[in-house]
Structure formats: structure tokens, C-alpha cells
PDB file of C-alpha atoms in Angstrom:
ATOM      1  CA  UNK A  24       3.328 274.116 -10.822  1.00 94.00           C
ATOM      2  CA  UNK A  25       0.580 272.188  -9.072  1.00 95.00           C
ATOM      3  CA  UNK A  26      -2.452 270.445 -10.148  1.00 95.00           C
ATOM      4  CA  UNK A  27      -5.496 268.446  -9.069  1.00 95.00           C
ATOM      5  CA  UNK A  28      -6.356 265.156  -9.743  1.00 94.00           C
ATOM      6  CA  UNK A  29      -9.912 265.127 -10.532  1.00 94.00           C
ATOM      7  CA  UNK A  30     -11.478 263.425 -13.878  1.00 92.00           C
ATOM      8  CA  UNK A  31     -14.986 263.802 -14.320  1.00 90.00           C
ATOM      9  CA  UNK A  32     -17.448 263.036 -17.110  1.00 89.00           C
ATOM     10  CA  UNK A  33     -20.594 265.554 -16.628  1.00 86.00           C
ATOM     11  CA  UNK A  34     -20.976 265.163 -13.039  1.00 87.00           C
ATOM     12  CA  UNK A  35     -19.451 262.280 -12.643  1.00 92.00           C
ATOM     13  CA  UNK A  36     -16.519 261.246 -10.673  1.00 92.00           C
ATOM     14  CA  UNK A  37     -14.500 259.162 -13.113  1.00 92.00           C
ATOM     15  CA  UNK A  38     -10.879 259.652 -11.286  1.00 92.00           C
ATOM     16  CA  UNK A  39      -9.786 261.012  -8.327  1.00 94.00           C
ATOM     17  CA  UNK A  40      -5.824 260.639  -8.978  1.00 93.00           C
ATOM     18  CA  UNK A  41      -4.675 261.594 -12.255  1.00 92.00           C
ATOM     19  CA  UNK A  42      -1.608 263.404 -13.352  1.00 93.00           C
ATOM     20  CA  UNK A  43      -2.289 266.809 -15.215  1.00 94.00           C
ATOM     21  CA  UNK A  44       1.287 267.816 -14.610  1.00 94.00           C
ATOM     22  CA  UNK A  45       4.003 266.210 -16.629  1.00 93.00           C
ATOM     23  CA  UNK A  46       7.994 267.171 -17.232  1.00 94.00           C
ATOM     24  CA  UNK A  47       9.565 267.174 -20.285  1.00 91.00           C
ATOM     25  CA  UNK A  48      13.816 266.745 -20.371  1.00 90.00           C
ATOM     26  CA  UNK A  49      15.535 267.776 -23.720  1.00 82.00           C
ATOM     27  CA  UNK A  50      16.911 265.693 -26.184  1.00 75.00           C
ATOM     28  CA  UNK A  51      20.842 264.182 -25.144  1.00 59.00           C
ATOM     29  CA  UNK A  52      23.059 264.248 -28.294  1.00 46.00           C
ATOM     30  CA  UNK A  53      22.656 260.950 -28.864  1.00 47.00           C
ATOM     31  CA  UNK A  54      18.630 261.882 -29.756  1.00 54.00           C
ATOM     32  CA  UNK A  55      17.170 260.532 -26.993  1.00 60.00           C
ATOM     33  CA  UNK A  56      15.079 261.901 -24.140  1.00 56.00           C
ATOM     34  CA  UNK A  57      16.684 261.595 -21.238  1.00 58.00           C
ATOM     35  CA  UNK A  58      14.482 260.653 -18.218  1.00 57.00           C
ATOM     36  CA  UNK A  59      16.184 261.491 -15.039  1.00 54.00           C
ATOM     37  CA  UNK A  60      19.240 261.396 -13.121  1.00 51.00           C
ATOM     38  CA  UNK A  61      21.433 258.236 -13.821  1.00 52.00           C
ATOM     39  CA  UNK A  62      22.793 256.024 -11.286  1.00 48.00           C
ATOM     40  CA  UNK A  63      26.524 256.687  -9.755  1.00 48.00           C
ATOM     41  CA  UNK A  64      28.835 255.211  -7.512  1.00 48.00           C
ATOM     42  CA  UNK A  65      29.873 258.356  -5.872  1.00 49.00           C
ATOM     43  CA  UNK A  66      26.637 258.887  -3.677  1.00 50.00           C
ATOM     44  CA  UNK A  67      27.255 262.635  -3.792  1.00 53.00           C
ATOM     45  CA  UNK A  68      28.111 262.718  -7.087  1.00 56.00           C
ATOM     46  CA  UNK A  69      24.807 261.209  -7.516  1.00 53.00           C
ATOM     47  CA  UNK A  70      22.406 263.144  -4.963  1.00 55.00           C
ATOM     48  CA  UNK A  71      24.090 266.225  -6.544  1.00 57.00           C
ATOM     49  CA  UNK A  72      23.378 265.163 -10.287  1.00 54.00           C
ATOM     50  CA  UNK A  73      19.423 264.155  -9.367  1.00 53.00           C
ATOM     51  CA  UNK A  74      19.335 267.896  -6.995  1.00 52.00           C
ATOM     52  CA  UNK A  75      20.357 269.363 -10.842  1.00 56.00           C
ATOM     53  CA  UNK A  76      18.381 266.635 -12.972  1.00 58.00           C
ATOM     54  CA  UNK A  77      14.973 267.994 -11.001  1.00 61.00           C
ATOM     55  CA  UNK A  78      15.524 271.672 -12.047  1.00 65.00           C
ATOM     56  CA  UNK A  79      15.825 270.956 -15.310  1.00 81.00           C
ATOM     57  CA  UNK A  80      13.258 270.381 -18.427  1.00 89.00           C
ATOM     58  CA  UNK A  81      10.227 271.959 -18.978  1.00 94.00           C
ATOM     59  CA  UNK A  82       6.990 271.623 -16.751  1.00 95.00           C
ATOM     60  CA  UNK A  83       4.117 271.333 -18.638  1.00 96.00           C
ATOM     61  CA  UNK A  84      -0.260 271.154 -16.913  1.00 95.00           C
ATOM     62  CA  UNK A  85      -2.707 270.868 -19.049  1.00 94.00           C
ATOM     63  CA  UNK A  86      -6.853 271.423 -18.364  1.00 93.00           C
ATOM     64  CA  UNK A  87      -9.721 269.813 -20.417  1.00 90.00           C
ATOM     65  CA  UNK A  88      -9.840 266.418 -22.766  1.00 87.00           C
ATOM     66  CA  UNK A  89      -6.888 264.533 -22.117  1.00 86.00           C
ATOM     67  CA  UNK A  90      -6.189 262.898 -25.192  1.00 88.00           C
ATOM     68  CA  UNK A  91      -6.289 266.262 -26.553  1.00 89.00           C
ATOM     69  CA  UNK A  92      -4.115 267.786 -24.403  1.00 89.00           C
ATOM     70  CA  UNK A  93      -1.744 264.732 -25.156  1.00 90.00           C
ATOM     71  CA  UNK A  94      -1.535 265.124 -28.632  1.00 90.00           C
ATOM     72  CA  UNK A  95      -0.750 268.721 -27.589  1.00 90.00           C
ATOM     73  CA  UNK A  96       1.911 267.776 -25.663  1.00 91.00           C
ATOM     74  CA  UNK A  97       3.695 265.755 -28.091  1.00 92.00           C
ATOM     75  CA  UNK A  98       3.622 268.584 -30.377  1.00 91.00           C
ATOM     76  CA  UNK A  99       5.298 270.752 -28.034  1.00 93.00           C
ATOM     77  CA  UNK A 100       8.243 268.282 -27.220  1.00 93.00           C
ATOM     78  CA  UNK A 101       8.482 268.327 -31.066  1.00 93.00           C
ATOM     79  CA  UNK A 102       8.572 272.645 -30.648  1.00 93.00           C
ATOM     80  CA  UNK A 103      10.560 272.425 -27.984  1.00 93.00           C
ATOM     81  CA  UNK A 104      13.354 269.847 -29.795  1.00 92.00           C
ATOM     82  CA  UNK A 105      13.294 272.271 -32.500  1.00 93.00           C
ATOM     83  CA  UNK A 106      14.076 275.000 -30.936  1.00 92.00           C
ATOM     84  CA  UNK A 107      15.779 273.943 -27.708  1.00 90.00           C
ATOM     85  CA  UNK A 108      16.048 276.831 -25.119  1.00 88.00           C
ATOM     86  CA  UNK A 109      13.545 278.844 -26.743  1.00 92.00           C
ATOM     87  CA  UNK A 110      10.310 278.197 -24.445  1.00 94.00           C
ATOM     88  CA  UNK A 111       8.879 281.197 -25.828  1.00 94.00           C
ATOM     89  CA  UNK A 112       9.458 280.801 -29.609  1.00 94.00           C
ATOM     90  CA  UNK A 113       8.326 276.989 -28.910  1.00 94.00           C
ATOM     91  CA  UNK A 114       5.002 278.324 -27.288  1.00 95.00           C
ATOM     92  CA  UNK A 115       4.406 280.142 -29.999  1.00 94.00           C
ATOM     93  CA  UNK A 116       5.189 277.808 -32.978  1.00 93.00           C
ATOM     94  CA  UNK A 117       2.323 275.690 -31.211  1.00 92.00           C
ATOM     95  CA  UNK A 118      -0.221 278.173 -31.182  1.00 91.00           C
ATOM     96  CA  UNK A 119       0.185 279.152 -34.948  1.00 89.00           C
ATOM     97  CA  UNK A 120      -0.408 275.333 -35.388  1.00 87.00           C
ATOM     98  CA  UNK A 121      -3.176 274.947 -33.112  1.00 87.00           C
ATOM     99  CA  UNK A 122      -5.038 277.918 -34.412  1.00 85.00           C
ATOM    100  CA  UNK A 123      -4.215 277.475 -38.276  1.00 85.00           C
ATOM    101  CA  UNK A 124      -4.085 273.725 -38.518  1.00 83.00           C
ATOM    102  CA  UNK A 125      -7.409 271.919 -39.560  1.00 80.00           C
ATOM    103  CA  UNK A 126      -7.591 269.257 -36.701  1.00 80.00           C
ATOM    104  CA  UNK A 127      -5.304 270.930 -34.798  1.00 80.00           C
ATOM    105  CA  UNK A 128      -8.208 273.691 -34.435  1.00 79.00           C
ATOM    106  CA  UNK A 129     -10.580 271.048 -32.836  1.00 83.00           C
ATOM    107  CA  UNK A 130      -8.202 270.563 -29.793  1.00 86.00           C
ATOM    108  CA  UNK A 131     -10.285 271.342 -26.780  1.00 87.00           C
ATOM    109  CA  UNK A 132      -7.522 271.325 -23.440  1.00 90.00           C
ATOM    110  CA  UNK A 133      -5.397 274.443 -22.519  1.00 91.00           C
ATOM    111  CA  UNK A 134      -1.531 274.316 -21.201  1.00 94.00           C
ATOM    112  CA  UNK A 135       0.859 276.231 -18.763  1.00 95.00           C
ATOM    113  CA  UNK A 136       4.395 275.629 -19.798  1.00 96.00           C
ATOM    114  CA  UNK A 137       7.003 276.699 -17.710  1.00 94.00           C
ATOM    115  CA  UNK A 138      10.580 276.370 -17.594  1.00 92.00           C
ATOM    116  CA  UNK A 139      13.291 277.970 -15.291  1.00 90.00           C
ATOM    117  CA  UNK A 140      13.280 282.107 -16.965  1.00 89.00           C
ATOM    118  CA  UNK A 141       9.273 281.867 -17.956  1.00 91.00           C
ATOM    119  CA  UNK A 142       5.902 280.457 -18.366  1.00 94.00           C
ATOM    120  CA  UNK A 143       3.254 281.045 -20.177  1.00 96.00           C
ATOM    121  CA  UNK A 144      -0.823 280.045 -21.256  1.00 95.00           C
ATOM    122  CA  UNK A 145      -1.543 278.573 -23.959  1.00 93.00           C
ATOM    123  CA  UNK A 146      -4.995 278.530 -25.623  1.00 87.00           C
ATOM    124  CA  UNK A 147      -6.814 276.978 -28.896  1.00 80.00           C
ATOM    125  CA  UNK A 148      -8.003 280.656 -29.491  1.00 82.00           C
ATOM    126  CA  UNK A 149      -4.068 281.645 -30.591  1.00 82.00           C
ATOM    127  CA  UNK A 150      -2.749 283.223 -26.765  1.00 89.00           C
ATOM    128  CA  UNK A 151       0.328 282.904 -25.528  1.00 94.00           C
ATOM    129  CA  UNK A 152       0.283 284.607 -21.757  1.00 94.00           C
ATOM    130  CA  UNK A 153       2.636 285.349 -19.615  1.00 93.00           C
ATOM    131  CA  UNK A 154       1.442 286.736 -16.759  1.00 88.00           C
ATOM    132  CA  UNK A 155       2.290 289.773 -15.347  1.00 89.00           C
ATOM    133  CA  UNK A 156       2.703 288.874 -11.742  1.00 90.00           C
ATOM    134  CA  UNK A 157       3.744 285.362 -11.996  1.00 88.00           C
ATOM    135  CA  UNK A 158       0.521 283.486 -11.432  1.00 94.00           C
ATOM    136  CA  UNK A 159      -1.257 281.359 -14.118  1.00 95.00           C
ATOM    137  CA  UNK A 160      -4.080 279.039 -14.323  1.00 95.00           C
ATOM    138  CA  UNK A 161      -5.779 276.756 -16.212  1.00 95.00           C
ATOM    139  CA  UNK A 162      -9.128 274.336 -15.377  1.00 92.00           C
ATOM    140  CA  UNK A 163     -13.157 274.878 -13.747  1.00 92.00           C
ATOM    141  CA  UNK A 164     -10.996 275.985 -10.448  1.00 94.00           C
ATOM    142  CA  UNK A 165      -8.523 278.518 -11.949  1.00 94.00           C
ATOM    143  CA  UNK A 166     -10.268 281.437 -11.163  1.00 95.00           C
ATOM    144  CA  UNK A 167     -10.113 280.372  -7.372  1.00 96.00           C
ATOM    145  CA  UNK A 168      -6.754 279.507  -7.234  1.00 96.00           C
ATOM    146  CA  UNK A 169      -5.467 282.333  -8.962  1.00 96.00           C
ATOM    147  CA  UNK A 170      -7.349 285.112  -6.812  1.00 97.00           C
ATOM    148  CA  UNK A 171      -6.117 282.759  -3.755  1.00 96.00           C
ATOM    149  CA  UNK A 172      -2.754 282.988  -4.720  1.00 96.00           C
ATOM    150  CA  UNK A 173      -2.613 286.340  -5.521  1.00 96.00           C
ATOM    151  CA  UNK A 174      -3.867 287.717  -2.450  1.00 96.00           C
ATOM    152  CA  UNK A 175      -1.190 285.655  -0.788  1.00 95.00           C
ATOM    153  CA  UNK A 176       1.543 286.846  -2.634  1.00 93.00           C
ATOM    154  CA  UNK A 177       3.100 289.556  -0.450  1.00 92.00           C
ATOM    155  CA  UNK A 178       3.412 287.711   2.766  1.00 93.00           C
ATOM    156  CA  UNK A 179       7.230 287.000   2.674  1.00 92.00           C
ATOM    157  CA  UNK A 180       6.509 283.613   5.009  1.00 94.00           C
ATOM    158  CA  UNK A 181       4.969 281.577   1.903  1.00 94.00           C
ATOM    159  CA  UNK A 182       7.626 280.310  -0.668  1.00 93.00           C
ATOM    160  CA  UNK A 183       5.945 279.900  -4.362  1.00 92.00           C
ATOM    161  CA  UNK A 184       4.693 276.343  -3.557  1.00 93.00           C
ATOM    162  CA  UNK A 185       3.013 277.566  -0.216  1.00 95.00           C
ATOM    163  CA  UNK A 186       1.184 280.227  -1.352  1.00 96.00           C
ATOM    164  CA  UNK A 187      -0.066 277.436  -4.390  1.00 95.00           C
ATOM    165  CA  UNK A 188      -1.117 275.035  -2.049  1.00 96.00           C
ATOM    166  CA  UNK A 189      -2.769 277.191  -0.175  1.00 96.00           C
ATOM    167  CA  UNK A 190      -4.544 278.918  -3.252  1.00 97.00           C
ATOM    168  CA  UNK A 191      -5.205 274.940  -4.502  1.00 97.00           C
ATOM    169  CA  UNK A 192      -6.405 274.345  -1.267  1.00 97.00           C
ATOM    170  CA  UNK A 193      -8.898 277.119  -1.594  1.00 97.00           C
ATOM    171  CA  UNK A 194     -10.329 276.334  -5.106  1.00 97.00           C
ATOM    172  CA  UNK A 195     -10.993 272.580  -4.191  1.00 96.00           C
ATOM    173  CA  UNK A 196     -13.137 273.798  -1.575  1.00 96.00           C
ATOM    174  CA  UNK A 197     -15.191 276.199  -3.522  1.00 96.00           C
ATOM    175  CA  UNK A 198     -15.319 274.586  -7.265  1.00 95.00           C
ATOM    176  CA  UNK A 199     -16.938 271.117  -7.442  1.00 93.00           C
ATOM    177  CA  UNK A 200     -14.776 270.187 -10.271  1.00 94.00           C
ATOM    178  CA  UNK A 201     -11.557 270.588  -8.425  1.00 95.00           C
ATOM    179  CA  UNK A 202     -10.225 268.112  -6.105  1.00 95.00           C
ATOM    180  CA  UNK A 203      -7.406 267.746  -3.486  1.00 95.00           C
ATOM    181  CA  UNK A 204      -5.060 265.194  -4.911  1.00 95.00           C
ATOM    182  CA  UNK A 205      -2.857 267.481  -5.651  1.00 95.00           C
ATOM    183  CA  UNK A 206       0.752 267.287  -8.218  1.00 94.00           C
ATOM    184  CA  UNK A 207       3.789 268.846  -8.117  1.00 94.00           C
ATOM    185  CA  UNK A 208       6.547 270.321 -10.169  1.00 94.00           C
ATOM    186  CA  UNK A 209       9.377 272.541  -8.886  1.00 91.00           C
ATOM    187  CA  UNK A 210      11.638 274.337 -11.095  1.00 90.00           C
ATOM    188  CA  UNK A 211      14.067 276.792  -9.314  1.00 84.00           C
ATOM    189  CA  UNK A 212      13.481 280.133 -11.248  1.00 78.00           C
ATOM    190  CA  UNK A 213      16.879 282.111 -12.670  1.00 73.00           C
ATOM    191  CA  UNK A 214      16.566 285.629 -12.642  1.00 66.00           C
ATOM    192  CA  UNK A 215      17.515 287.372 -16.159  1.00 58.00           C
ATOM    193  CA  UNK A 216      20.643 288.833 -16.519  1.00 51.00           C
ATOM    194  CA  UNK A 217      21.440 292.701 -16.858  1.00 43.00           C
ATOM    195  CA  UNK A 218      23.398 291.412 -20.313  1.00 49.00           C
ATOM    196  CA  UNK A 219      20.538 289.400 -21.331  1.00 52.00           C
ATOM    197  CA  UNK A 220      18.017 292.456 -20.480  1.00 48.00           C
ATOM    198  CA  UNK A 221      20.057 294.861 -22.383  1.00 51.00           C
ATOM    199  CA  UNK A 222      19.793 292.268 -25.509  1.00 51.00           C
ATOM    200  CA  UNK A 223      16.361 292.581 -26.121  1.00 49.00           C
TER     201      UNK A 223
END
């Protein structure tokens, strides 16, 4: 997942650097949120644990007001501590709120959520998307990027974060909105299982 870092008030430059890409780490049994790899005196031991420690969580962008899409956030950790695992079930126990609750409905910011098997849009109007090739976007430049990236798709010399920077790349040139300060988020994806696909 990438994302600019442009925050402007009409058309006004307010910041040029801010973080619209955060990563959320489940629960430990002990009920708190663990935060990243912790420190070991085996050096492998410990390169190996932070290698595992960045594929995990949930990566989470978000587009429009930010203390909107904040107070979004938090609500998903809450989803996503109730139903650990279950990024889809999660993204959709959000929605229902956003769209059904009273100030919930007033929310103006929409999220990608992604974790290693999925990811999906979420909007204020009650969507959960999952695209069908792969590529999502959110923001004034998501329309670039996502026609960038998916005429990029097929050549086999562009890994996933290639072909986004490229397609980011692309939109901050074109939308005046977009800068390119870019963040980034890697999750390795896992293919689904033949058990898993014969489940459902």
C-alpha cells in the first residue's frame, strides 16, 4: 500500500509529509497491542522475528478529513479485536456502523484495509470492495493511479510496489492534490488454499 503525503485546505498547501498509511498489530494475550518486533540477543533470532513482525497486522490508508478517518480507524482496531482474523467480517461490521450510526454517518474520509489474503474499500455510503484485479484506491489522485497501475500490471519486470510507484508517480504529476512524498506498507500476500477454497 502506498500513499502521498499531501494536506491541503482549499488550495492550500498545509503539509507536504503526512502519514495516510498506518499498521495495525493484533492484540497479544496479555490485551495489549503489540508494536513491533522485540529486542533479542540472538541477532538472527532477531532479524528473523522483525522479517516476520513486518508481514504481519493489518495495513490500513485512509483519504479525506483526518480526524475523521481517525476515529474510523479506532473503530476498526475495535472490529478487528473482535473478530481477529476476520478482515472481511471486520470491514463489514464498520460499514453497518458507519452507514446506520447517527454521527458515525457524518464521517467524511474513505479506507483501504488490507491484510495478507485481502483488501478491500471502504466507504460512508455502506461499500465494502474488493477489487477484482487487485488494485484499489482512495483520494483526488485515485483515478490516476489506479488506471497507471493497471496498465502496468502485466509486465512481469514490476513487483506490486513497482508498478505502485510508478502509478503514484503518475497521479502526482497529473492531479494537483497529490504529491510525491510518498508511504509505504508491504505485506507479503498468501495465496488461498485449495481446502480453504473448497470451504466456502
Amino acid at each position: 500500500m502506498m500513499g502521498d503525503g499531501m494536506v491541503s485546505m482549499g488550495n492550500v498547501i498545509v503539509k507536504p509529509n503526512a502519514k495516510k498509511i498506518r499498521r495495525i498489530y493484533p492484540k497479544t494475550a496479555d490485551g495489549e497491542r503489540s508494536s513491533g518486533p522485540k529486542s533479542s540477543s540472538d541477532e538472527k533470532d532477531g532479524e528473523d522475528a522483525a522479517a516476520k513482525k513486518k508481514n504481519e497486522g493489518t495495513v490500513v490508508g485512509f483519504a479525506g478529513t483526518t480526524a475523521d478517518a481517525f476515529t474510523l480507524l479506532e473503530r476498526l482496531e475495535g472490529k478487528l479485536d473482535e473478530y481477529p482474523g476476520q478482515l472481511a467480517r471486520s470491514c463489514v461490521e464498520l460499514a453497518k456502523g458507519w452507514r446506520t450510526d447517527k454521527y458515525l454517518r457524518r464521517l467524511e474520509a474513505s479506507l483501504l484495509v488490507a491484510d495478507k489474503k485481502a483488501s478491500f474499500e471502504i466507504t460512508g455510503n455502506g461499500d465494502v470492495l474488493e477489487s477484482h484485479d487487485g488494485v484499489l484506491g482512495v483520494g483526488s489522485g485515485s483515478s490516476f493511479a489506479i488506471a497507471a497501475a493497471r496498465a502496468q500490471m502485466d509486465n512481469p519486470d514490476l513487483s506490486a510496489e513497482d508498478v505502485a510507484r510508478k502509478a503514484m508517480k503518475i497521479a502526482s504529476e497529473m492531479c494537483i492534490y497529490t504529491n510525491d512524498n510518498f508511504t509505504v506498507e508491504t505485506l507479503a500476500m498468501e495465496e488461498e488454499s485449495k481446502e480453504e477454497a473448497d470451504k466456502e
